[in-house]
Coordinates of C-alpha atoms in Angstrom, one line a residue:
M1 CA 0.0 0.1 0.0
V2 CA 1.2 3.5 -0.9
S3 CA 1.3 5.9 2.2
V4 CA 1.0 9.5 1.4
R5 CA 1.8 12.0 4.0
P6 CA 1.3 15.7 3.9
N7 CA 4.1 18.0 5.2
R8 CA 2.6 21.4 6.3
W9 CA 6.0 23.0 6.6
L10 CA 5.8 24.3 3.0
R11 CA 2.3 23.6 1.7
E12 CA 0.7 26.3 3.7
R13 CA 3.0 29.0 2.5
P14 CA 1.3 31.3 -0.1
A15 CA 2.5 31.5 -3.6
A16 CA 3.9 34.9 -4.5
G17 CA 5.7 36.7 -7.2
A18 CA 7.5 34.5 -9.7
A19 CA 5.8 31.4 -8.2
A20 CA 2.4 32.8 -8.8
R21 CA 3.1 33.9 -12.3
A22 CA 4.7 30.4 -13.1
A23 CA 1.6 28.8 -11.8
R24 CA -0.8 30.8 -14.0
T25 CA 1.7 30.2 -17.1
L26 CA 1.7 26.5 -16.4
L27 CA -2.3 26.3 -16.0
R28 CA -2.6 28.1 -19.4
V29 CA 0.0 25.9 -21.4
T30 CA -0.9 22.5 -19.9
A31 CA -4.6 22.5 -20.9
T32 CA -3.8 20.9 -24.1
D33 CA -1.0 18.7 -23.2
R34 CA -1.7 15.0 -24.4
T35 CA 1.6 13.3 -23.9
P36 CA 4.3 13.1 -21.0
A37 CA 6.6 15.0 -23.7
D38 CA 4.0 17.8 -23.8
L39 CA 4.1 18.2 -20.1
L40 CA 7.9 18.5 -20.2
R41 CA 7.7 21.3 -22.9
S42 CA 5.0 23.2 -20.8
A43 CA 7.3 23.0 -17.6
L44 CA 10.0 24.3 -19.6
A45 CA 8.1 27.3 -20.9
A46 CA 6.7 28.1 -17.6
D47 CA 9.8 28.0 -15.4
P48 CA 13.0 26.4 -16.7
A49 CA 15.0 27.1 -13.7
R50 CA 13.0 25.4 -11.1
P51 CA 14.0 22.0 -9.6
L52 CA 12.1 19.0 -11.4
V53 CA 14.0 15.8 -10.2
T54 CA 16.1 15.7 -7.1
F55 CA 17.6 12.3 -6.8
Y56 CA 19.2 10.6 -3.7
D57 CA 20.8 7.1 -3.4
D58 CA 20.9 6.2 0.2
A59 CA 23.2 3.3 -0.6
T60 CA 25.9 5.5 -2.1
G61 CA 25.2 8.9 -0.5
E62 CA 24.5 10.5 -4.0
R63 CA 22.5 13.5 -4.4
V64 CA 21.6 15.0 -7.9
E65 CA 19.4 18.0 -8.5
L66 CA 18.1 18.6 -12.0
S67 CA 16.3 21.8 -13.1
V68 CA 13.5 21.6 -15.7
A69 CA 16.2 22.9 -18.2
T70 CA 18.9 20.4 -17.3
F71 CA 16.4 17.5 -17.2
A72 CA 15.0 18.6 -20.6
N73 CA 18.5 18.8 -22.0
W74 CA 19.3 15.2 -21.0
V75 CA 15.9 14.0 -22.4
A76 CA 16.6 15.8 -25.9
K77 CA 20.0 14.2 -26.1
T78 CA 18.6 10.8 -25.2
A79 CA 15.6 11.2 -27.7
N80 CA 18.1 12.1 -30.4
L81 CA 20.2 9.0 -29.5
L82 CA 16.9 6.9 -29.8
Q83 CA 15.9 8.4 -33.2
D84 CA 19.3 9.0 -34.9
G85 CA 21.6 6.6 -33.1
L86 CA 19.3 3.7 -32.8
S87 CA 16.9 4.4 -35.7
A88 CA 14.0 3.7 -33.4
E89 CA 10.6 4.5 -34.7
P90 CA 7.2 5.1 -33.2
G91 CA 5.7 1.9 -31.8
D92 CA 9.3 0.2 -31.2
R93 CA 9.6 -1.1 -27.7
V94 CA 12.4 -0.5 -25.3
A95 CA 12.7 -2.6 -22.3
L96 CA 14.0 -0.5 -19.5
L97 CA 15.7 -2.8 -16.9
L98 CA 16.4 0.0 -14.5
P99 CA 15.4 1.0 -10.9
A100 CA 13.8 4.4 -9.9
H101 CA 16.6 6.6 -10.8
W102 CA 16.9 10.0 -12.3
Q103 CA 18.5 8.5 -15.6
T104 CA 15.5 6.2 -15.9
A105 CA 13.2 9.1 -15.8
V106 CA 15.1 10.8 -18.5
W107 CA 14.7 7.5 -20.7
L108 CA 10.9 7.4 -19.8
L109 CA 10.5 11.1 -21.3
A110 CA 12.9 10.3 -24.2
C111 CA 10.6 7.5 -25.2
A112 CA 7.6 9.8 -25.1
E113 CA 9.5 12.3 -27.2
T114 CA 10.0 9.8 -29.9
G115 CA 6.8 7.8 -29.7
V116 CA 8.6 4.7 -28.6
V117 CA 7.0 2.5 -25.9
A118 CA 8.9 2.4 -22.6
D119 CA 8.3 -1.1 -21.2
M120 CA 9.4 -0.9 -17.5
A121 CA 11.1 -4.2 -16.5
G122 CA 9.9 -5.7 -19.7
D123 CA 10.8 -9.0 -21.5
P124 CA 14.0 -8.2 -23.3
S125 CA 13.2 -11.1 -25.8
R126 CA 10.2 -9.3 -26.9
A127 CA 11.9 -5.8 -27.1
D128 CA 13.5 -3.9 -30.0
F129 CA 16.0 -2.4 -27.8
V130 CA 17.2 -2.8 -24.1
V131 CA 18.4 -0.4 -21.6
A132 CA 19.8 -2.1 -18.6
G133 CA 21.5 -1.2 -15.3
P134 CA 23.6 -3.4 -12.9
G135 CA 22.0 -6.8 -12.1
H136 CA 20.2 -7.0 -15.4
F137 CA 23.0 -7.2 -17.9
E138 CA 22.6 -10.9 -18.6
A139 CA 18.9 -10.8 -18.8
G140 CA 19.2 -8.0 -21.3
L141 CA 21.3 -10.2 -23.7
A142 CA 17.9 -11.9 -24.8
C143 CA 17.2 -8.8 -26.8
R144 CA 18.4 -9.2 -30.4
G145 CA 18.4 -5.4 -31.0
E146 CA 20.9 -2.9 -29.7
R147 CA 21.5 -2.7 -25.9
Y148 CA 22.7 0.2 -23.9
A149 CA 24.1 -0.1 -20.4
L150 CA 23.9 2.5 -17.6
S151 CA 26.5 2.2 -14.9
L152 CA 24.1 4.2 -12.4
A153 CA 27.3 5.4 -10.7
P154 CA 27.2 8.9 -9.2
L155 CA 27.1 11.8 -11.8
G156 CA 26.3 9.3 -14.5
R157 CA 29.9 8.1 -14.9
R158 CA 30.9 5.7 -17.7
F159 CA 32.0 2.1 -17.2
V160 CA 35.7 1.4 -16.4
P161 CA 37.6 0.0 -18.2
G162 CA 34.3 -0.5 -20.5
P163 CA 30.7 -1.6 -20.6
P164 CA 29.5 -5.2 -20.2
E165 CA 29.9 -7.4 -23.1
G166 CA 27.0 -7.0 -25.7
Y167 CA 26.3 -3.4 -24.7
D168 CA 27.2 0.2 -25.6
D169 CA 27.9 2.6 -22.8
Y170 CA 25.1 5.3 -22.6
A171 CA 27.4 7.6 -20.9
V172 CA 29.9 7.5 -23.5
D173 CA 27.5 8.0 -26.3
V174 CA 24.9 10.5 -25.2
P175 CA 26.9 13.6 -24.9
S176 CA 27.6 13.8 -28.7
F177 CA 23.8 14.0 -29.6
G178 CA 22.1 17.3 -29.8
D179 CA 20.6 19.4 -27.1
R180 CA 17.4 20.1 -29.1
F181 CA 15.1 17.4 -30.4
A182 CA 12.3 17.4 -33.1
P183 CA 10.7 14.1 -34.0
Y184 CA 10.6 12.9 -37.7
A185 CA 6.8 12.2 -37.2
P186 CA 4.3 13.6 -34.7
V187 CA 3.8 11.4 -31.7
D188 CA 0.0 10.2 -31.5
P189 CA -1.3 10.5 -27.9
E190 CA -3.7 7.7 -28.5
E191 CA -0.9 5.2 -29.3
P192 CA 0.8 3.0 -26.7
A193 CA 3.5 4.9 -24.6
L194 CA 4.0 2.9 -21.5
I195 CA 3.9 -0.7 -20.2
V196 CA 4.3 -1.3 -16.5
A197 CA 3.3 -4.3 -14.3
G198 CA 1.6 -5.8 -17.3
A199 CA -0.7 -2.8 -18.2
E200 CA -0.4 -0.7 -21.3
Y201 CA -1.1 3.0 -21.3
T202 CA -1.3 5.4 -24.3
G203 CA 0.4 8.8 -23.8
A204 CA -2.9 10.5 -23.1
E205 CA -3.9 7.9 -20.5
V206 CA -0.6 8.6 -18.7
V207 CA -1.3 12.4 -18.6
E208 CA -4.9 11.9 -17.5
R209 CA -4.1 9.5 -14.8
A210 CA -1.1 11.6 -13.6
R211 CA -3.2 14.7 -13.4
A212 CA -6.1 12.9 -11.7
E213 CA -3.9 11.5 -9.0
A214 CA -1.8 14.6 -8.3
S215 CA -3.9 16.1 -5.6
G216 CA -4.2 12.7 -4.0
L217 CA -0.5 12.6 -3.6
G218 CA -0.3 15.9 -1.9
L219 CA 0.7 17.8 -5.2
T220 CA -1.3 21.0 -5.4
G221 CA 0.5 22.9 -8.0
P222 CA 3.8 24.9 -8.4
G223 CA 6.0 24.6 -5.2
S224 CA 4.6 21.2 -4.3
R225 CA 7.7 18.9 -3.6
L226 CA 6.8 15.2 -3.3
L227 CA 9.4 12.7 -1.7
S228 CA 8.9 9.3 -3.3
G229 CA 10.6 6.2 -2.1
L230 CA 8.6 3.9 -4.3
P231 CA 10.0 1.7 -7.1
Y232 CA 9.4 2.2 -10.7
D233 CA 8.0 -1.2 -11.4
T234 CA 4.5 -0.2 -10.7
W235 CA 2.2 2.7 -12.0
E236 CA 2.0 4.0 -8.4
G237 CA 5.8 4.4 -8.3
L238 CA 5.9 5.9 -11.7
S239 CA 3.2 8.4 -11.1
A240 CA 4.6 9.5 -7.6
G241 CA 8.1 9.5 -8.9
L242 CA 7.7 11.3 -12.1
Y243 CA 4.5 11.8 -13.9
A244 CA 2.3 13.4 -11.2
P245 CA 4.8 15.9 -10.2
L246 CA 5.3 16.8 -13.9
A247 CA 1.7 17.0 -14.6
S248 CA 0.9 19.3 -11.7
G249 CA 3.9 21.6 -12.0
G250 CA 5.4 20.2 -8.8
S251 CA 8.6 18.4 -8.4
V252 CA 9.9 15.2 -7.0
V253 CA 12.5 14.1 -4.5
L254 CA 13.2 10.6 -5.8
C255 CA 14.8 8.4 -3.3
R256 CA 16.5 5.1 -4.2
N257 CA 17.2 2.6 -1.4
L258 CA 15.3 4.7 1.0
S259 CA 15.0 1.7 3.5
E260 CA 18.8 2.2 4.2
A261 CA 18.1 5.7 5.5
G262 CA 16.8 6.1 9.2
E263 CA 13.7 8.1 10.0
E264 CA 15.8 11.1 11.3
T265 CA 17.6 11.3 8.0
V266 CA 14.2 11.1 6.2
A267 CA 12.9 13.9 8.6
Q268 CA 16.0 16.1 7.9
R269 CA 15.6 15.5 4.3
V270 CA 12.0 16.5 4.1
E271 CA 12.9 19.7 6.0
S272 CA 15.9 20.6 3.8
E273 CA 14.3 19.9 0.6
R274 CA 11.1 21.7 1.4
V275 CA 9.0 18.5 0.8
T276 CA 5.3 19.0 1.2
A277 CA 4.2 15.3 0.8
T278 CA 5.8 11.8 0.8
A279 CA 4.9 8.6 -1.0
R280 CA 6.6 5.5 0.6

């Protein structure tokens, strides 16, 4: 069961100035958003400098904060890698054998940009491409298409001395791709976009569900900060850990290995990150 806890420290603070203007802008531009990629473009138009994903790994001590602009830059480069580097086309399937991680979030939005179906923890033998992290490299070899490996090391470091056999290193290849992305064909919001826990969702369904669930997760608009310790292998984890914050104009503090952090550490994080609600 997902436990959502409000934090009154920030949520009761009134929006003012730039935050209020960003809220009005976001409401205007998200009204017609139909895909997760649309939501990211709207967030970029509203306030590119605000934090979108703040990532912690409590097994390594890593902390990474990505603004909307920085996150969108990673997404654009990865979408270009998909479209030009892998020649992926709308409807192709990418098995993402990855945990809840900021780079996983990047891949999810890059798939949305290109119309490629993101299959979380999907069967590699049925996928056109595989993106795998530690612990999944052997399983990923069942994919006959091209494969990328992510080290998931702090700062997205490359493999040393090289990636696992049968894989290319994402950290080596992605920097060479462009910072702006334009799909060769428009992405149809009514086509499949995501598969998780055996359920398939179109881009429009992802957006609609994320919007509908945002308030229940304590996301009340710009300024809302949701701390999520949920894995990415369920819809609930993906909604709390990415889609609902994006759809509501909020942000996420995404925590991997949160069980290794004590309650005092979590409480300090809630305070320092101005978290308004948690999902654990």
